PDB file of C-alpha atoms in Angstrom:
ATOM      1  CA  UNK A   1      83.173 123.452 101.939  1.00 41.00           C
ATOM      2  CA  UNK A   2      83.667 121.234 104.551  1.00 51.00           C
ATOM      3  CA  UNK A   3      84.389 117.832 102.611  1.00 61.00           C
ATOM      4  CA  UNK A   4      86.584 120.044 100.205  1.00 69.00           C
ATOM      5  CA  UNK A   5      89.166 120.606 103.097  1.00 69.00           C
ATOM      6  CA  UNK A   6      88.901 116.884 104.211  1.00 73.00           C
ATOM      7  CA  UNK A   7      90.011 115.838 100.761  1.00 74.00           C
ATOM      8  CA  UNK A   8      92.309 118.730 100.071  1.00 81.00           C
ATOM      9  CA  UNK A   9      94.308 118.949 102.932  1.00 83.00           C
ATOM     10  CA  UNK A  10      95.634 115.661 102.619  1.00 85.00           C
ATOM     11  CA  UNK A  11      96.675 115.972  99.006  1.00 83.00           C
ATOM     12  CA  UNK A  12      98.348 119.201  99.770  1.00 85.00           C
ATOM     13  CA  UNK A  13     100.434 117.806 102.428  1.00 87.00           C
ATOM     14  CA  UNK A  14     101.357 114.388 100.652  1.00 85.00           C
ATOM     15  CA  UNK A  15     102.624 116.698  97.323  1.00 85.00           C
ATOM     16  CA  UNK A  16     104.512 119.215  99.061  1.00 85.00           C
ATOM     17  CA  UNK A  17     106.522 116.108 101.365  1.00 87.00           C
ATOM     18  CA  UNK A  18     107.722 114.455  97.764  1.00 85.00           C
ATOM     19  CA  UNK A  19     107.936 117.966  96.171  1.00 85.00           C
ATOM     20  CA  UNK A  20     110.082 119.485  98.784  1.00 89.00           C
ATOM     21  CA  UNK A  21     112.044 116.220  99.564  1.00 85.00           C
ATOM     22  CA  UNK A  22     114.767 116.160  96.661  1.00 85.00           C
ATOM     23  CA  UNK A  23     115.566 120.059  98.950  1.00 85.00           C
ATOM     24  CA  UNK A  24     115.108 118.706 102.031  1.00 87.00           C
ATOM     25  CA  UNK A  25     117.683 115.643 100.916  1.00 86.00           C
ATOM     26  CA  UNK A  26     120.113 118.448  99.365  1.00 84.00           C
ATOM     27  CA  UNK A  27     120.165 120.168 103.094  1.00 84.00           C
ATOM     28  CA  UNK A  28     120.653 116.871 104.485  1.00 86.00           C
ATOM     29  CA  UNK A  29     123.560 116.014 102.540  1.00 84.00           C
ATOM     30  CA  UNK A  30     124.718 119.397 103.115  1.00 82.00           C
ATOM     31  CA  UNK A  31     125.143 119.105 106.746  1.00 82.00           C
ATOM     32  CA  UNK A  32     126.506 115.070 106.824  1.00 83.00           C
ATOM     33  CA  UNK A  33     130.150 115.126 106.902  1.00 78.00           C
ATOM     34  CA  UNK A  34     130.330 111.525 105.308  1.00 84.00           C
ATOM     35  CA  UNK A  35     128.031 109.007 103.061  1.00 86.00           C
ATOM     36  CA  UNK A  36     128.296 107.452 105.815  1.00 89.00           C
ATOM     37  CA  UNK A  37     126.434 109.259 107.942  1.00 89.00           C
ATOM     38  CA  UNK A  38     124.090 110.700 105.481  1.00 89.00           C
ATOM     39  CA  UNK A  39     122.885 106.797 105.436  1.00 91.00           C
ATOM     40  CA  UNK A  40     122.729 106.390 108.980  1.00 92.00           C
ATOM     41  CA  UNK A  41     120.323 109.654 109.211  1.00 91.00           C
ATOM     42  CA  UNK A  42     117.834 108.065 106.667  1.00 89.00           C
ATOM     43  CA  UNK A  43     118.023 104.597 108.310  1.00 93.00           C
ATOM     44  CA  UNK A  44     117.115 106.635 111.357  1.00 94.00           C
ATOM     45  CA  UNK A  45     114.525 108.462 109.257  1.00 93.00           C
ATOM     46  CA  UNK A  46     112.918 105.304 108.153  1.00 93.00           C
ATOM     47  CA  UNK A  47     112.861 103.292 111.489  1.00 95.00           C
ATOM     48  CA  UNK A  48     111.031 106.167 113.261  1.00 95.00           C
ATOM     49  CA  UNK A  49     108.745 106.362 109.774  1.00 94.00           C
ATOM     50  CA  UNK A  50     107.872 102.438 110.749  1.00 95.00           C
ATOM     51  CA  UNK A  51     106.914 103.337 114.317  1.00 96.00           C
ATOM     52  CA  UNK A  52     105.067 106.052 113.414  1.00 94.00           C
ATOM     53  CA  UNK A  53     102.914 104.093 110.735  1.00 94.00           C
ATOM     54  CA  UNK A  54     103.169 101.387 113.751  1.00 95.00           C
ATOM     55  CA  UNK A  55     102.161 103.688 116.344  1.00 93.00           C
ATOM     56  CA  UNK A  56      98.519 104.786 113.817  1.00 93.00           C
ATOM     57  CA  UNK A  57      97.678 101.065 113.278  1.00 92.00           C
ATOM     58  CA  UNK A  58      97.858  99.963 116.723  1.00 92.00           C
ATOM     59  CA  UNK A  59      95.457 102.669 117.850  1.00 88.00           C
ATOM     60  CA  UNK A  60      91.195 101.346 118.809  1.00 82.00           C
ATOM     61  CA  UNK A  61      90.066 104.552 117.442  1.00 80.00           C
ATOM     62  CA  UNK A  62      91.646 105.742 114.125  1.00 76.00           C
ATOM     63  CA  UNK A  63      88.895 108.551 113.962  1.00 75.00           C
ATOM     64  CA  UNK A  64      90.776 110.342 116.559  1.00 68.00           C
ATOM     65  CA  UNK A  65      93.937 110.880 115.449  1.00 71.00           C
ATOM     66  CA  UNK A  66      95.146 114.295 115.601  1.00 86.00           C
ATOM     67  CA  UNK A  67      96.521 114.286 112.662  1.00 90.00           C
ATOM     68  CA  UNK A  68      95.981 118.641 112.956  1.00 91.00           C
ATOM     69  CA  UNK A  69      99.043 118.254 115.516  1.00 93.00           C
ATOM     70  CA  UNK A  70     100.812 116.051 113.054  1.00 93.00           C
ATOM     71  CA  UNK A  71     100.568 118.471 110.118  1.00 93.00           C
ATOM     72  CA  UNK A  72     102.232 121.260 112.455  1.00 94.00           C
ATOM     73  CA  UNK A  73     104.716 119.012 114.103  1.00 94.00           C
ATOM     74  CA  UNK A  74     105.813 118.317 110.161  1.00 95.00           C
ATOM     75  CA  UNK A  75     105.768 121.835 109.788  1.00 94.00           C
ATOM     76  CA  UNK A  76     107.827 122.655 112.581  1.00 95.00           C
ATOM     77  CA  UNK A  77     110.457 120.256 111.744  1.00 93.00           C
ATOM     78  CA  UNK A  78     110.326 121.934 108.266  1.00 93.00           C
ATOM     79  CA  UNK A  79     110.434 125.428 109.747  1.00 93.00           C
ATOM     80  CA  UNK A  80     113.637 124.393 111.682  1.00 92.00           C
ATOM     81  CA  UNK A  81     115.282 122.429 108.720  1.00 89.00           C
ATOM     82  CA  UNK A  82     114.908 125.882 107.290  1.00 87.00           C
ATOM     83  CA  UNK A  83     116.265 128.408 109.766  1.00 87.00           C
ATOM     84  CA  UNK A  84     119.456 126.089 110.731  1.00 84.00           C
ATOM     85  CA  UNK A  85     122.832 127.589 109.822  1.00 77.00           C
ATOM     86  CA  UNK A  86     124.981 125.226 108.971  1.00 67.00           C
ATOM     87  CA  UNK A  87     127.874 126.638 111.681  1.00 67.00           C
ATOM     88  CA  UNK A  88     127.317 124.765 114.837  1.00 70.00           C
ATOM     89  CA  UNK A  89     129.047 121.305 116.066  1.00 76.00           C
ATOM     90  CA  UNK A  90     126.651 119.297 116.881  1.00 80.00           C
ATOM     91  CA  UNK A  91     124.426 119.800 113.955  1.00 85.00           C
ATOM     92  CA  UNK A  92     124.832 116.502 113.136  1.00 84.00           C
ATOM     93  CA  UNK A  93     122.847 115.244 116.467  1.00 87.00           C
ATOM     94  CA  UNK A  94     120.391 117.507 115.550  1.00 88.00           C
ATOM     95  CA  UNK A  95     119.982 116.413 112.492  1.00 89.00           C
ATOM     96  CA  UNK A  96     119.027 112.720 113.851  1.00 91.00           C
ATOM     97  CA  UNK A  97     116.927 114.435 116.356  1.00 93.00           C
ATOM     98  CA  UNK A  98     114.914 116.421 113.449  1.00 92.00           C
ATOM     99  CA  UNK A  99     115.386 112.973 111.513  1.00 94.00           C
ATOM    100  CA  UNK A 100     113.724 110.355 114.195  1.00 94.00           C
ATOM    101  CA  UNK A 101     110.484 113.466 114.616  1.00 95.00           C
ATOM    102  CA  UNK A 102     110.109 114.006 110.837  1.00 94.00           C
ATOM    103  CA  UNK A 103     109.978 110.224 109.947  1.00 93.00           C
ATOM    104  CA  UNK A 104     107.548 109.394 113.083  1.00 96.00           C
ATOM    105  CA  UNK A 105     105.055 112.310 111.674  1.00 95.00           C
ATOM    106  CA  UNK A 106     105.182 110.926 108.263  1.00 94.00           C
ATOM    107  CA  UNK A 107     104.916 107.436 109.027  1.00 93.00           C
ATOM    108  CA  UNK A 108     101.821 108.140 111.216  1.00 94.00           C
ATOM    109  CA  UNK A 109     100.220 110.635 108.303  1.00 91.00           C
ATOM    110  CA  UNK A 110     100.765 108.252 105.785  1.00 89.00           C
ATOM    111  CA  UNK A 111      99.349 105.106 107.860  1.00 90.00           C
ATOM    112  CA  UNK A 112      96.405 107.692 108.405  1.00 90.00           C
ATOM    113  CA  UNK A 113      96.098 108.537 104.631  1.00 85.00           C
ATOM    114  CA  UNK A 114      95.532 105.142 103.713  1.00 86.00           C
ATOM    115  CA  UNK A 115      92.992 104.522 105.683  1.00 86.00           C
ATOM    116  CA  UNK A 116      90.911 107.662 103.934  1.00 82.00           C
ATOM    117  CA  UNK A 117      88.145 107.255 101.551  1.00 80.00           C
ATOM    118  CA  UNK A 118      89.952 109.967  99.243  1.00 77.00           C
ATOM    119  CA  UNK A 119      93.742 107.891  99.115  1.00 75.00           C
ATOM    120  CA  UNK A 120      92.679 106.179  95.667  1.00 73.00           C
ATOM    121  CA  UNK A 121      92.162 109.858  93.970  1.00 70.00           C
ATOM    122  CA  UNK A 122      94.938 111.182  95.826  1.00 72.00           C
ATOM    123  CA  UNK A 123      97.287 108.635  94.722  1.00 73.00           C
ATOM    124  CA  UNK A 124      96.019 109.266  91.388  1.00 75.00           C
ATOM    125  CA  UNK A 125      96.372 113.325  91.348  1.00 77.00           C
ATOM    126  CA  UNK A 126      99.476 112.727  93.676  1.00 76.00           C
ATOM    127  CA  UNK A 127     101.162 111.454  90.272  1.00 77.00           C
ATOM    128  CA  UNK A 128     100.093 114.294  88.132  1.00 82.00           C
ATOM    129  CA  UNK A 129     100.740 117.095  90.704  1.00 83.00           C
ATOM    130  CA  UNK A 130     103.961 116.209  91.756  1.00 83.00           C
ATOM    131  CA  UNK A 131     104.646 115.938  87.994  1.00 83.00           C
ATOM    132  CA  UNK A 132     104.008 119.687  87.534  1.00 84.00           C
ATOM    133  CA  UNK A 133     105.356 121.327  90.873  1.00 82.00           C
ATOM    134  CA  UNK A 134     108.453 119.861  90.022  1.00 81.00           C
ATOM    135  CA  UNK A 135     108.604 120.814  86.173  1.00 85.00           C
ATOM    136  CA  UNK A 136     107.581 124.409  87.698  1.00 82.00           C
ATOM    137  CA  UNK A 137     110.596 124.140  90.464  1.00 77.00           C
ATOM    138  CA  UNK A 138     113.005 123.638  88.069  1.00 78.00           C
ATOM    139  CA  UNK A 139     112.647 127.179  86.331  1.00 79.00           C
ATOM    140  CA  UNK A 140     112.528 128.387  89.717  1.00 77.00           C
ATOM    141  CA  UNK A 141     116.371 129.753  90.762  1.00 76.00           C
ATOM    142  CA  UNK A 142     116.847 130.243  94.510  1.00 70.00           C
ATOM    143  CA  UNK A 143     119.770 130.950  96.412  1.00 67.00           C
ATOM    144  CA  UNK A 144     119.029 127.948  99.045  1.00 74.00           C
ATOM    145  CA  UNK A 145     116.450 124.902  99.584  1.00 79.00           C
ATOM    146  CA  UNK A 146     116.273 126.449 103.153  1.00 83.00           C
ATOM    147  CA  UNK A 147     113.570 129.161 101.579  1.00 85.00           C
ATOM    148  CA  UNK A 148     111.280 125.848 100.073  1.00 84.00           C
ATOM    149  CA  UNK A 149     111.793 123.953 103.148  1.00 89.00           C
ATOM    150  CA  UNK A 150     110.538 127.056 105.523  1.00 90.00           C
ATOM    151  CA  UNK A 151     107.684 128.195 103.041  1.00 91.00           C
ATOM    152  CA  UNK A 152     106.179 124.568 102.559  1.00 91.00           C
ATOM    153  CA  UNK A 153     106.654 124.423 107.366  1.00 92.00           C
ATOM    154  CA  UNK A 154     104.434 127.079 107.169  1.00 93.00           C
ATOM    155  CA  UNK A 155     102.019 125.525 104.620  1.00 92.00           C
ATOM    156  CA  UNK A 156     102.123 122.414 106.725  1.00 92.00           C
ATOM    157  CA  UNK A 157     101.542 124.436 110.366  1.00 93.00           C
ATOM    158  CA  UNK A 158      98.583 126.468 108.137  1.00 92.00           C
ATOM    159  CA  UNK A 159      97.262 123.139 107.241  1.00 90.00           C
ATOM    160  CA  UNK A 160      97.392 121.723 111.078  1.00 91.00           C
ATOM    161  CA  UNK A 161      95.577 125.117 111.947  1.00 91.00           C
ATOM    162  CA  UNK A 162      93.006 124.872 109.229  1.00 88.00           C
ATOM    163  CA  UNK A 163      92.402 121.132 109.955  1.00 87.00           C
ATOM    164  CA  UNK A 164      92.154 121.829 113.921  1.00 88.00           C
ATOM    165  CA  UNK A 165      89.538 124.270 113.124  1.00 87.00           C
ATOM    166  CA  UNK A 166      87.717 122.404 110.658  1.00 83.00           C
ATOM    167  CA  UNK A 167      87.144 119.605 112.936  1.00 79.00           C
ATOM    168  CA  UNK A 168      86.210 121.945 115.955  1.00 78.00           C
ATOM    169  CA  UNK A 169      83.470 122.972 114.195  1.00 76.00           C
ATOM    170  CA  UNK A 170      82.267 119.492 113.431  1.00 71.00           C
ATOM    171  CA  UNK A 171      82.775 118.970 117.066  1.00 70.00           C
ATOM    172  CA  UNK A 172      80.406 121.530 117.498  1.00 68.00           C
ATOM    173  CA  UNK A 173      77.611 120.385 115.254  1.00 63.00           C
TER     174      UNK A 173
END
């Protein structure tokens, strides 16, 4: 059971980020004014994404990464992405804010997925999943991406939870 979460988990998280993306890209665009600034939030995105990936190879010990606490910060972002109302100001600031988190904690995963014995299946079955989630979210009809965004924070905080645990226990053995 315990090498099925280890190889799981990962997968899980790595196909929900590209499934939920094209949502998370529509609330994006949603609450940028301008092109203009819609581009600035991804360049922001994908600077913090390199420091994040930076921040995982620069580390002695890979083994301890805490990559539970990096599942659930994703999810959190998520989880906020999904309960903002698109009525306040200064949305746009936090928008970077969420922006600069979101691409740290995916750099960092995905510098830390690499590195796992499991990344040449997953990138295989990361192909074919995505594939199918996002025939099957096409048929879906929803009001807003908010709903994905929040359901697949909580999957994320779920996995950070399940993954804490997990390793606990090896901890303990």
């Amino acid at each position: 059971m315990k090498n099925k979460s280890k190889r799981y988990v990962p997968l899980v998280v790595t196909v929900g980020q590209v499934a939920i993306f094209p949502y998370y890209i529509v609330w994006l665009k949603e609450i940028s004014l301008t092109f203009t600034l819609f581009a600035w939030l991804f360049a922001a995105f994908s600077f913090a994404a390199a420091w994040g990936y930076r921040v995982f190879q620069s580390q002695k010990n890979k083994n301890n990464s805490n990559i539970p606490f990096i599942y659930a910060g994703m999810g959190f972002v998520y989880i906020v992405v999904g309960c903002i109302k698109n009525s306040f100001e200064f949305l746009p600031y936090a928008a970077l804010l969420l922006q600069i988190i979101l691409g740290f904690l995916q750099g960092y995963f995905r510098a830390w997925h690499i590195e796992q014995k499991n990344y040449r299946l997953h990138a295989v079955n990361h192909y074919l999943i995505v594939g199918v989630t996002m025939i099957g979210f096409s048929f879906v009809k929803i009001i807003s991406p908010a709903v994905f965004i929040t359901f697949f924070g909580n999957v994320l905080c779920v996995c950070g939870f399940w993954d804490y645990i997990r390793n606990k226990k090896a901890e303990v053995i």
